[in-house]
PDB file of C-alpha atoms and ligand atoms in Angstrom:
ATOM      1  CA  UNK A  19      -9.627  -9.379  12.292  1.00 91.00           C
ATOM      2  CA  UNK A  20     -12.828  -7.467  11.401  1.00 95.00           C
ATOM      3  CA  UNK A  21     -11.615  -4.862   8.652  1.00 97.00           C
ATOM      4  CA  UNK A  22     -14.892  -2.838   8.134  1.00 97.00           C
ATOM      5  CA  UNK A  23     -15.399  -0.252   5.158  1.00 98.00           C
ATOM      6  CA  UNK A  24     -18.099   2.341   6.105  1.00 98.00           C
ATOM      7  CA  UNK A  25     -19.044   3.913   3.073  1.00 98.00           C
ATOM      8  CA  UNK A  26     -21.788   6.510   2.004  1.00 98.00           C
ATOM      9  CA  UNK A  27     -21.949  10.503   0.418  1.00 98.00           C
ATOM     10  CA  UNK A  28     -21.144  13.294   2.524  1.00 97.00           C
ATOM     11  CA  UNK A  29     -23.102  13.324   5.193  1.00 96.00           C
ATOM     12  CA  UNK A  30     -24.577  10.268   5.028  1.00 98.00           C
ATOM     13  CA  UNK A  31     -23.339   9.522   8.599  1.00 97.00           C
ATOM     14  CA  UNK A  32     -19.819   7.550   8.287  1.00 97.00           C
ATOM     15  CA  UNK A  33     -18.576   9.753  10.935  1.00 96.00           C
ATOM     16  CA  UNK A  34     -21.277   9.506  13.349  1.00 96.00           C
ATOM     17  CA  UNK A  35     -21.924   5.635  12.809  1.00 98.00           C
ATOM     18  CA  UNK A  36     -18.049   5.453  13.347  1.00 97.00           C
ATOM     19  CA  UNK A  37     -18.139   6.446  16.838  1.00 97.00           C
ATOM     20  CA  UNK A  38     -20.493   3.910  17.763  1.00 97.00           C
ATOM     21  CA  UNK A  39     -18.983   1.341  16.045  1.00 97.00           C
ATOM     22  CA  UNK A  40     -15.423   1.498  17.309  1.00 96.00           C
ATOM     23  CA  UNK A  41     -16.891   1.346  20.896  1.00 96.00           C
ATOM     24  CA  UNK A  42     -18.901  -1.697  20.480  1.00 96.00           C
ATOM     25  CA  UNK A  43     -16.431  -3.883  18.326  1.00 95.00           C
ATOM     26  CA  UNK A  44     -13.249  -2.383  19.526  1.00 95.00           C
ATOM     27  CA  UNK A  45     -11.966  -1.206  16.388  1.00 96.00           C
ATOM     28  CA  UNK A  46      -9.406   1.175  15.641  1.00 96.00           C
ATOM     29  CA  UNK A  47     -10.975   4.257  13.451  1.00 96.00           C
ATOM     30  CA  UNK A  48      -8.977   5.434  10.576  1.00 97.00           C
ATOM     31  CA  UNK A  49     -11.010   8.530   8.857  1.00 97.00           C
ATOM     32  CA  UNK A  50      -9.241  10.410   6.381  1.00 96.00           C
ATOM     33  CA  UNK A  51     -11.586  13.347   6.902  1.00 95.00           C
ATOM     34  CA  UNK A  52      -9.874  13.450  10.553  1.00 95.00           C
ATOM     35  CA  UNK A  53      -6.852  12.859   9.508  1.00 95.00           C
ATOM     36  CA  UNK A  54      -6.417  15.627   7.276  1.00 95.00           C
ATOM     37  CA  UNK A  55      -8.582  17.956   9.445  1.00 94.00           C
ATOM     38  CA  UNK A  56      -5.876  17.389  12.062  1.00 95.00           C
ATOM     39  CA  UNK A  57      -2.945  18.267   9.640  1.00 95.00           C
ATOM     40  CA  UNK A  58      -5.091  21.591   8.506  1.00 94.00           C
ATOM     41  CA  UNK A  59      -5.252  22.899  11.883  1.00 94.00           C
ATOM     42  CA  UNK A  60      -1.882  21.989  12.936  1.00 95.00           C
ATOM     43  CA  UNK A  61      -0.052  23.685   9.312  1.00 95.00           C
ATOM     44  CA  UNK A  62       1.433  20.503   8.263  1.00 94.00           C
ATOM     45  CA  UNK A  63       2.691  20.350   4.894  1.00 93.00           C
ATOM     46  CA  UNK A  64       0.125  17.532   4.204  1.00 92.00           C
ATOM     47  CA  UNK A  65      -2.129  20.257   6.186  1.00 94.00           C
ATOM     48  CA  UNK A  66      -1.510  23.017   3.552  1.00 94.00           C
ATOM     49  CA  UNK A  67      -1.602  20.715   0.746  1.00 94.00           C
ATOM     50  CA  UNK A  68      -4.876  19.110   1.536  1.00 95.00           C
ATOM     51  CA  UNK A  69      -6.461  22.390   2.051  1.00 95.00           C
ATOM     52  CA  UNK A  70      -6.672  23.556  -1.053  1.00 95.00           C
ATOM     53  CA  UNK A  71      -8.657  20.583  -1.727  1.00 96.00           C
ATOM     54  CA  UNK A  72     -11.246  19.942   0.463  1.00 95.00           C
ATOM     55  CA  UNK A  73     -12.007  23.815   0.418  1.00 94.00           C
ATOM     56  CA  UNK A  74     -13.687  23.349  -2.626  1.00 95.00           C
ATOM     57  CA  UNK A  75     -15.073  20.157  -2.301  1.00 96.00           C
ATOM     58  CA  UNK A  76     -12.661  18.711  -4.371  1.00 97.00           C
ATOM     59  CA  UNK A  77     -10.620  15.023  -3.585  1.00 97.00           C
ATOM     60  CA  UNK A  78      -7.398  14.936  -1.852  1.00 97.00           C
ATOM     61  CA  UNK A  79      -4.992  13.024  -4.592  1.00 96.00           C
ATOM     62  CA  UNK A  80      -4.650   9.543  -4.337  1.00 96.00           C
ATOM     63  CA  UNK A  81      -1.075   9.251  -3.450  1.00 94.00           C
ATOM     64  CA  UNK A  82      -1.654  11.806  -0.722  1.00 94.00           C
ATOM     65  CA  UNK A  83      -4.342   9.628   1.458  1.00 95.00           C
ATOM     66  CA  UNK A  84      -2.798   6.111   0.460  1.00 95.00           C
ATOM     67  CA  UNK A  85       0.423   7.457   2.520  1.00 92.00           C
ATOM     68  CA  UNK A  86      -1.617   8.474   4.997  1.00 93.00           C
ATOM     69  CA  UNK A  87      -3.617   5.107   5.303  1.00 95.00           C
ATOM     70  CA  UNK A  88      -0.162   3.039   4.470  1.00 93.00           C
ATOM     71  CA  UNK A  89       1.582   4.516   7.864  1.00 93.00           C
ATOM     72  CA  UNK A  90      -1.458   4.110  10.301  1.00 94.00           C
ATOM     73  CA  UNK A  91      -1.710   0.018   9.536  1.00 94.00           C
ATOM     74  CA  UNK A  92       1.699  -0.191   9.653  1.00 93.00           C
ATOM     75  CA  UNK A  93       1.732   1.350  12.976  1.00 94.00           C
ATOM     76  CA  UNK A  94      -1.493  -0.030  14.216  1.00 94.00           C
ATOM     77  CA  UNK A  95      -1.494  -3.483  12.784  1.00 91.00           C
ATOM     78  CA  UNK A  96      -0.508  -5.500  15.999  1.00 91.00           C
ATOM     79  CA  UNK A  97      -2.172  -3.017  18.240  1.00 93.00           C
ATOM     80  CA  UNK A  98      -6.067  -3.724  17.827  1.00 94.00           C
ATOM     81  CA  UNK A  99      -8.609  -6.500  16.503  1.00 92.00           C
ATOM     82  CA  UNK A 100      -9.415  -4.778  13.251  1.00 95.00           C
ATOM     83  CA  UNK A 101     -10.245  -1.470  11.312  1.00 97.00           C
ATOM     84  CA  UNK A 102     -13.170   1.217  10.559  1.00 97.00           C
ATOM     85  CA  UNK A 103     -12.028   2.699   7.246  1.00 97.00           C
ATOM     86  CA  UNK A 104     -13.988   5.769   7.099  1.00 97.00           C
ATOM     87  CA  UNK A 105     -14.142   8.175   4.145  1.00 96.00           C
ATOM     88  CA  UNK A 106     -11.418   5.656   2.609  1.00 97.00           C
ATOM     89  CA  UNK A 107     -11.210   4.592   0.198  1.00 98.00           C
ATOM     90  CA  UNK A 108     -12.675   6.987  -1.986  1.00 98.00           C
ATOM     91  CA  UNK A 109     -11.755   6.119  -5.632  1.00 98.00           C
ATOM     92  CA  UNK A 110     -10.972   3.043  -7.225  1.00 97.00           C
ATOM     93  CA  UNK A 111      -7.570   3.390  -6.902  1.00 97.00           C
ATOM     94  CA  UNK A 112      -8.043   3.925  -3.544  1.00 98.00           C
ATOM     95  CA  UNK A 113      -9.538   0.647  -3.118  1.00 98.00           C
ATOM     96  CA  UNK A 114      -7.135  -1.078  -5.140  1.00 98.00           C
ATOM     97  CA  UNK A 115      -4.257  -0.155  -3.187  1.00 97.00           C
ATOM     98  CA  UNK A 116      -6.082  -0.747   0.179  1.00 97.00           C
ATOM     99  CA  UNK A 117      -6.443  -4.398  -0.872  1.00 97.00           C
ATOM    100  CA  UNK A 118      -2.757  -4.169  -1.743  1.00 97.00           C
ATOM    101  CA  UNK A 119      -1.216  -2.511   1.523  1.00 96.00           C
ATOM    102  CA  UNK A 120      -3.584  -5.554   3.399  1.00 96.00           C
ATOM    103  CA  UNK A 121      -2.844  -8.283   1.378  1.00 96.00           C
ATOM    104  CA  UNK A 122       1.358  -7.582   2.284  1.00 93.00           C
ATOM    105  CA  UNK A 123       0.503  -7.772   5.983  1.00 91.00           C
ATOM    106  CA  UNK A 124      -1.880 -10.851   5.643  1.00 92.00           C
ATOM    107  CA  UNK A 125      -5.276  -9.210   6.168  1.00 95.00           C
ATOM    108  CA  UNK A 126      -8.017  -8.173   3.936  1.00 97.00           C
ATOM    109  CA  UNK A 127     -11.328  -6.415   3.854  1.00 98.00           C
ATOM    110  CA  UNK A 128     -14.167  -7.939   5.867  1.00 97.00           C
ATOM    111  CA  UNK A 129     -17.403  -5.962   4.216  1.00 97.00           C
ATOM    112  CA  UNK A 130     -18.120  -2.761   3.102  1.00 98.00           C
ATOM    113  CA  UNK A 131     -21.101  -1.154   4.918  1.00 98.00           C
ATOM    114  CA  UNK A 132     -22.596   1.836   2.567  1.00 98.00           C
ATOM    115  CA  UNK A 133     -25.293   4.462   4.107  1.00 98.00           C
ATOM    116  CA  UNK A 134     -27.955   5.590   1.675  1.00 98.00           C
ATOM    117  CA  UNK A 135     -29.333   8.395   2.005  1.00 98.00           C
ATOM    118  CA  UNK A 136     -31.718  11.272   0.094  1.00 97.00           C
ATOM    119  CA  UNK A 137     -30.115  14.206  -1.171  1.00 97.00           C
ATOM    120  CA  UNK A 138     -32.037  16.692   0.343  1.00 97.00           C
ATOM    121  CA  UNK A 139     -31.405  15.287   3.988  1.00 97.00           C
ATOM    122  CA  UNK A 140     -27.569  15.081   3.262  1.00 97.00           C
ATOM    123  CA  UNK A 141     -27.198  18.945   1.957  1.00 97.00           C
ATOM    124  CA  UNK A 142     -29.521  19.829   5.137  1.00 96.00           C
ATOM    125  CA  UNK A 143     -27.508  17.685   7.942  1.00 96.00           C
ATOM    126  CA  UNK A 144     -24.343  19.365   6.709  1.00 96.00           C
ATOM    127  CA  UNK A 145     -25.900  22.819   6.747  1.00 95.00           C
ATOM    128  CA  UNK A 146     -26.951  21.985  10.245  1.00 95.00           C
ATOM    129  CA  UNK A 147     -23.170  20.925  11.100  1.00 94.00           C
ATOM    130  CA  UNK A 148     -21.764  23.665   8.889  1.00 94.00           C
ATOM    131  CA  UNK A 149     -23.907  26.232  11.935  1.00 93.00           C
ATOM    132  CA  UNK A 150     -22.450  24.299  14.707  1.00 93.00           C
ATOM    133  CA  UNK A 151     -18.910  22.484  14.091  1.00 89.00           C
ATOM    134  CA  UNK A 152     -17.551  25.645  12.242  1.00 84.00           C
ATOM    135  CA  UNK A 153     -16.322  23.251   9.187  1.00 87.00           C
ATOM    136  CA  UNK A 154     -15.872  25.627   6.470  1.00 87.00           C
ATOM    137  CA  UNK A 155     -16.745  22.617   3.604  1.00 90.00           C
ATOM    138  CA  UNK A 156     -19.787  22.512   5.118  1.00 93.00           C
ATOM    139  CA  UNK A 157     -21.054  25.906   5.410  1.00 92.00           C
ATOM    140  CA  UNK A 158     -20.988  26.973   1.887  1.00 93.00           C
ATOM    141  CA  UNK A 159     -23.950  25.527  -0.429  1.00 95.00           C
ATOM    142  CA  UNK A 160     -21.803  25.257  -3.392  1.00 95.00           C
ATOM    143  CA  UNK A 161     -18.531  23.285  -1.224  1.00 95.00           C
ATOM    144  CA  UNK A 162     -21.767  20.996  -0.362  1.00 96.00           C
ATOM    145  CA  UNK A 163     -23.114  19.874  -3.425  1.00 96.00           C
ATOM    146  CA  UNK A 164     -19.534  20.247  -5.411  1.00 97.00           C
ATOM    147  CA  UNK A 165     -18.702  17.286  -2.686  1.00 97.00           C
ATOM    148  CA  UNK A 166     -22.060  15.501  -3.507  1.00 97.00           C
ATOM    149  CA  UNK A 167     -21.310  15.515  -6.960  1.00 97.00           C
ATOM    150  CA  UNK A 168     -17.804  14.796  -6.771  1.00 97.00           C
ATOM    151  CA  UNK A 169     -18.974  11.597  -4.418  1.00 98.00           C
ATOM    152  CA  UNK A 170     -21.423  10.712  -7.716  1.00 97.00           C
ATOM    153  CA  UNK A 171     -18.812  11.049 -10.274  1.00 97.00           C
ATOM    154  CA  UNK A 172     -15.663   9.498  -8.690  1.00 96.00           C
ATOM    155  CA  UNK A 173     -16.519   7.634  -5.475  1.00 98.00           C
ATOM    156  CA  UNK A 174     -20.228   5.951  -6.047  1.00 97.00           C
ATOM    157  CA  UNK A 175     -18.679   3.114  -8.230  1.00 97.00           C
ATOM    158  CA  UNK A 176     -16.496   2.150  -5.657  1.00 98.00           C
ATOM    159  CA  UNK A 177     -19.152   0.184  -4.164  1.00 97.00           C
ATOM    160  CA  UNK A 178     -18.695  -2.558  -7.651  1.00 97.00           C
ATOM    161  CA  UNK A 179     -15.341  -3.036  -6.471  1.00 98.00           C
ATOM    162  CA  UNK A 180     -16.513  -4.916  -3.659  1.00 98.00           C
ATOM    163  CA  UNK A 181     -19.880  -6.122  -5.248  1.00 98.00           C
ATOM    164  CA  UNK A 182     -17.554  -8.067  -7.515  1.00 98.00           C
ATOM    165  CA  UNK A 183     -15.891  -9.315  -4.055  1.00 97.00           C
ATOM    166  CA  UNK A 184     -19.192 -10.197  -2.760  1.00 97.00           C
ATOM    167  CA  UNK A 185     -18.528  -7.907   0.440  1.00 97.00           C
ATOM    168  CA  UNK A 186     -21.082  -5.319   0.082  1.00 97.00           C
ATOM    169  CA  UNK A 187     -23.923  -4.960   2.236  1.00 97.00           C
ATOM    170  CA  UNK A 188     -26.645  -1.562   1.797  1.00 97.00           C
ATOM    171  CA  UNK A 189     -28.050   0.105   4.560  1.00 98.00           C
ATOM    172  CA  UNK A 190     -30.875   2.416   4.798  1.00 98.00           C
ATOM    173  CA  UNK A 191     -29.343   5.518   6.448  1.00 98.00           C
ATOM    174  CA  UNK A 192     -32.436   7.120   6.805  1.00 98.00           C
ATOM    175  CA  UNK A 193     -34.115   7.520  10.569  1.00 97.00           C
ATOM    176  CA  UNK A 194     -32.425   8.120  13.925  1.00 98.00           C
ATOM    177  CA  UNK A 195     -28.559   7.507  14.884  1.00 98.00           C
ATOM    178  CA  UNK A 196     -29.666   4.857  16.860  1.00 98.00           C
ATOM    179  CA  UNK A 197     -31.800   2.851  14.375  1.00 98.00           C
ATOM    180  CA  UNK A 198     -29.682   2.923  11.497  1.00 98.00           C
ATOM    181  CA  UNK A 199     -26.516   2.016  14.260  1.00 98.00           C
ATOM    182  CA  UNK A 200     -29.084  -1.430  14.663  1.00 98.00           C
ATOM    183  CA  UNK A 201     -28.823  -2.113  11.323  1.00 98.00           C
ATOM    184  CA  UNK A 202     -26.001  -1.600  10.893  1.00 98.00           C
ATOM    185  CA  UNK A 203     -24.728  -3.999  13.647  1.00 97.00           C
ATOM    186  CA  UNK A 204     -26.785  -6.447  12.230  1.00 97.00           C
ATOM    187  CA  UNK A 205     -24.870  -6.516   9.245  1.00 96.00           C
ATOM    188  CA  UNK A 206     -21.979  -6.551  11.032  1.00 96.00           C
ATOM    189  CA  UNK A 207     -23.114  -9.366  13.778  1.00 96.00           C
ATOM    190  CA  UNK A 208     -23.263 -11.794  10.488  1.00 93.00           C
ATOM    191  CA  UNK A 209     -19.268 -12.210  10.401  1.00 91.00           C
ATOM    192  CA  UNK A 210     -19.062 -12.982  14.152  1.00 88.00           C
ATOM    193  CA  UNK A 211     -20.944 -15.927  14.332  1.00 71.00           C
TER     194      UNK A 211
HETATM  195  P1  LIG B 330     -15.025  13.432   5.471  1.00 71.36           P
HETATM  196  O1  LIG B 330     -14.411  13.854   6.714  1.00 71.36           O
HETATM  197  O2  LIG B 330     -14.980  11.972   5.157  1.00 71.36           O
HETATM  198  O3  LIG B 330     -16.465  14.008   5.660  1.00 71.36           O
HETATM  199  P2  LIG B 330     -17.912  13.853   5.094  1.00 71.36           P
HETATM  200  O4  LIG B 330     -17.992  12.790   4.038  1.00 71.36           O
HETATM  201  O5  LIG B 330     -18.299  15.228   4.718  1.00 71.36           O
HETATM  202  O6  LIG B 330     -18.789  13.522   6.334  1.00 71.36           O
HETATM  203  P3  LIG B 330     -19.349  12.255   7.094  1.00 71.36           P
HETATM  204  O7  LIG B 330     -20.115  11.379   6.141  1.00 71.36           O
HETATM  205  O8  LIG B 330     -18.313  11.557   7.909  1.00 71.36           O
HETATM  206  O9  LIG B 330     -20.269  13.033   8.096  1.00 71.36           O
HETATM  207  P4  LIG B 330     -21.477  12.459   8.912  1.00 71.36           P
HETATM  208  O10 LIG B 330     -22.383  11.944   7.860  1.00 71.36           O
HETATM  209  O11 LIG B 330     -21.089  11.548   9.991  1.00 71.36           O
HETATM  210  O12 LIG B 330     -14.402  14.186   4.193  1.00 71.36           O
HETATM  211  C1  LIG B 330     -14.153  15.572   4.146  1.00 71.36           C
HETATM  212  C2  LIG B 330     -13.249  15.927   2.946  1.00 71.36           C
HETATM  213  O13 LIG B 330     -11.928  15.339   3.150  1.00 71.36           O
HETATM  214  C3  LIG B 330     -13.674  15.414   1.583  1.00 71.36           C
HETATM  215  O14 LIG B 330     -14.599  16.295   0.957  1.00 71.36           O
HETATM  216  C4  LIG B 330     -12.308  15.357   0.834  1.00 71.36           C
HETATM  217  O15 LIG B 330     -11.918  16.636   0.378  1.00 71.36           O
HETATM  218  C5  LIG B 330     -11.328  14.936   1.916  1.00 71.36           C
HETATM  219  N1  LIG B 330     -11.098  13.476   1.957  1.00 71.36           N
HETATM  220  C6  LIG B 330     -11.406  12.652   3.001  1.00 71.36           C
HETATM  221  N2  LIG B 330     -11.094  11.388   2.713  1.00 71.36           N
HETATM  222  C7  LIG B 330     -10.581  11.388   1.451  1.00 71.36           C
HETATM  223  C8  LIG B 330     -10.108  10.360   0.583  1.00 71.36           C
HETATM  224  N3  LIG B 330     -10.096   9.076   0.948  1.00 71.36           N
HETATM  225  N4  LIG B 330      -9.669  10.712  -0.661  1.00 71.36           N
HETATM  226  C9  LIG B 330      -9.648  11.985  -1.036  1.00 71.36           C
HETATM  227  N5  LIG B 330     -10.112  13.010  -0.274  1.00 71.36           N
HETATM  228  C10 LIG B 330     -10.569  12.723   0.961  1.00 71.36           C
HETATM  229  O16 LIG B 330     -22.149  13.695   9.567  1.00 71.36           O
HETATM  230  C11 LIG B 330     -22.835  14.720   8.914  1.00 71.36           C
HETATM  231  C12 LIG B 330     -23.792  15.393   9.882  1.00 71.36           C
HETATM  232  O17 LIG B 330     -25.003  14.643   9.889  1.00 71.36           O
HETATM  233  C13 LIG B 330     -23.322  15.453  11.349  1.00 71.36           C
HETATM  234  O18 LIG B 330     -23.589  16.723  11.848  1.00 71.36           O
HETATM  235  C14 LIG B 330     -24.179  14.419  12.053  1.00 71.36           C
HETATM  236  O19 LIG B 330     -24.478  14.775  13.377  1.00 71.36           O
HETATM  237  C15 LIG B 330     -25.437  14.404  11.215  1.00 71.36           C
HETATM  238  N6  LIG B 330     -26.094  13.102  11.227  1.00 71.36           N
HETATM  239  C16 LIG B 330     -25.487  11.901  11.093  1.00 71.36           C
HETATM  240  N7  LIG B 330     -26.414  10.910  11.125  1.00 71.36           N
HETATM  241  C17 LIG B 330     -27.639  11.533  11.254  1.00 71.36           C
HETATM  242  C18 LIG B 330     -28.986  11.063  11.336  1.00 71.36           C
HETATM  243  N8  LIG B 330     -29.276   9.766  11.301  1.00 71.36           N
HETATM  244  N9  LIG B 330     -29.984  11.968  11.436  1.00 71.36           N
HETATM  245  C19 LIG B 330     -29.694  13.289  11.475  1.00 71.36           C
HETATM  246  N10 LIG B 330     -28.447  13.803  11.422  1.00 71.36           N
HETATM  247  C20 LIG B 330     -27.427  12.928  11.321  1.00 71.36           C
END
């Protein structure tokens, strides 16, 4: 199975990349981002809950998105040839009990693909998306850079976790969809030969 981690700030194009990804290799997409979005507009408890969160910029909890995550693989497990984890995990807890939740079912992360990108061209491609999409967390300037910072403070170091597992590969998410999509399948091309 190809378990893929797409990783980067906000904005830096998980979602986006994610698309294109799951239709080349087949995967099945699990973004937390979506996920919760989804509860949100439907007034789910999780829905309510995770609102008062991601208004501000702020992190879900933990436990909240490892429930999540722990009920799509059980569901999902036999169903496709491997995952897209995107926006997840997030802290190194996160990551921690990802390895866990695989491990139990015989799987296990395959890399961990993380976007880099400038800070000015993250804050202005969600601006752009806050005008079109309507997302509330990305129409305020604060919510924006609250989320940037909260990325720098409790999600960059997530990348060590798998540097120490030798699974992390850096890709330059600056340029067009398409060009940074090349890269990135040539990062990805590397496990399937
Ligand atoms: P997410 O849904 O994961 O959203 P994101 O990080 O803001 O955006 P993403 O990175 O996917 O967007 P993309 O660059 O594709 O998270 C939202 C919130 O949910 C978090 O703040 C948090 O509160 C909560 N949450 C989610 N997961 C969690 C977890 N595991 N733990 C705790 N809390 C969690 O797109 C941005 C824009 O850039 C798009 O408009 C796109 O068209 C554009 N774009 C992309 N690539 C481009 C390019 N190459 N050039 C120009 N524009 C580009």
């Amino acid at each position: 199975m190809l378990n893929i981690v797409l990783f980067g700030p906000p904005g830096a194009g998980k979602g986006t990349q994610s698309e294109k990804i799951i239709e080349k290799y087949s995967l099945m997409h699990l973004s937390t981002g979506d996920i919760l979005r989804n509860a949100i507009e439907k007034q789910t408890s999780l829905g309510i809950e995770a609102k008062k969160y991601m208004d501000k910029g702020e992190l879900v909890p933990d436990e909240v998105v490892i429930g999540i995550i722990g009920r799509r693989l059980d569901e999902y497990r036999d169903k496709t040839q491997g995952f897209i984890f995107d926006g997840f995990p997030r802290t190194n807890n996160q990551a921690e009990e990802l390895d866990k939740m695989l491990d139990e079912k015989d799987l296990s992360i395959t890399q961990l693909i993380a976007l880099e990108v400038d800070y000015n061209e993250l804050v202005n491609r969600l601006l752009k998306r806050g005008q079109i999409s309507g997302r509330t967390d990305d129409q305020d300037i604060e919510v924006i850079k609250n989320r940037i910072n909260v990325y720098n403070e409790n999600t960059r170091n997530v990348m060590d976790y798998y540097k120490a597992q030798n699974k992390y590969s850096g890709i330059d998410g600056m340029g067009t969809i398409d060009q940074i999509f090349e890269r990135i399948c040539k990062a990805i091309n590397v496990h399937l030969k």
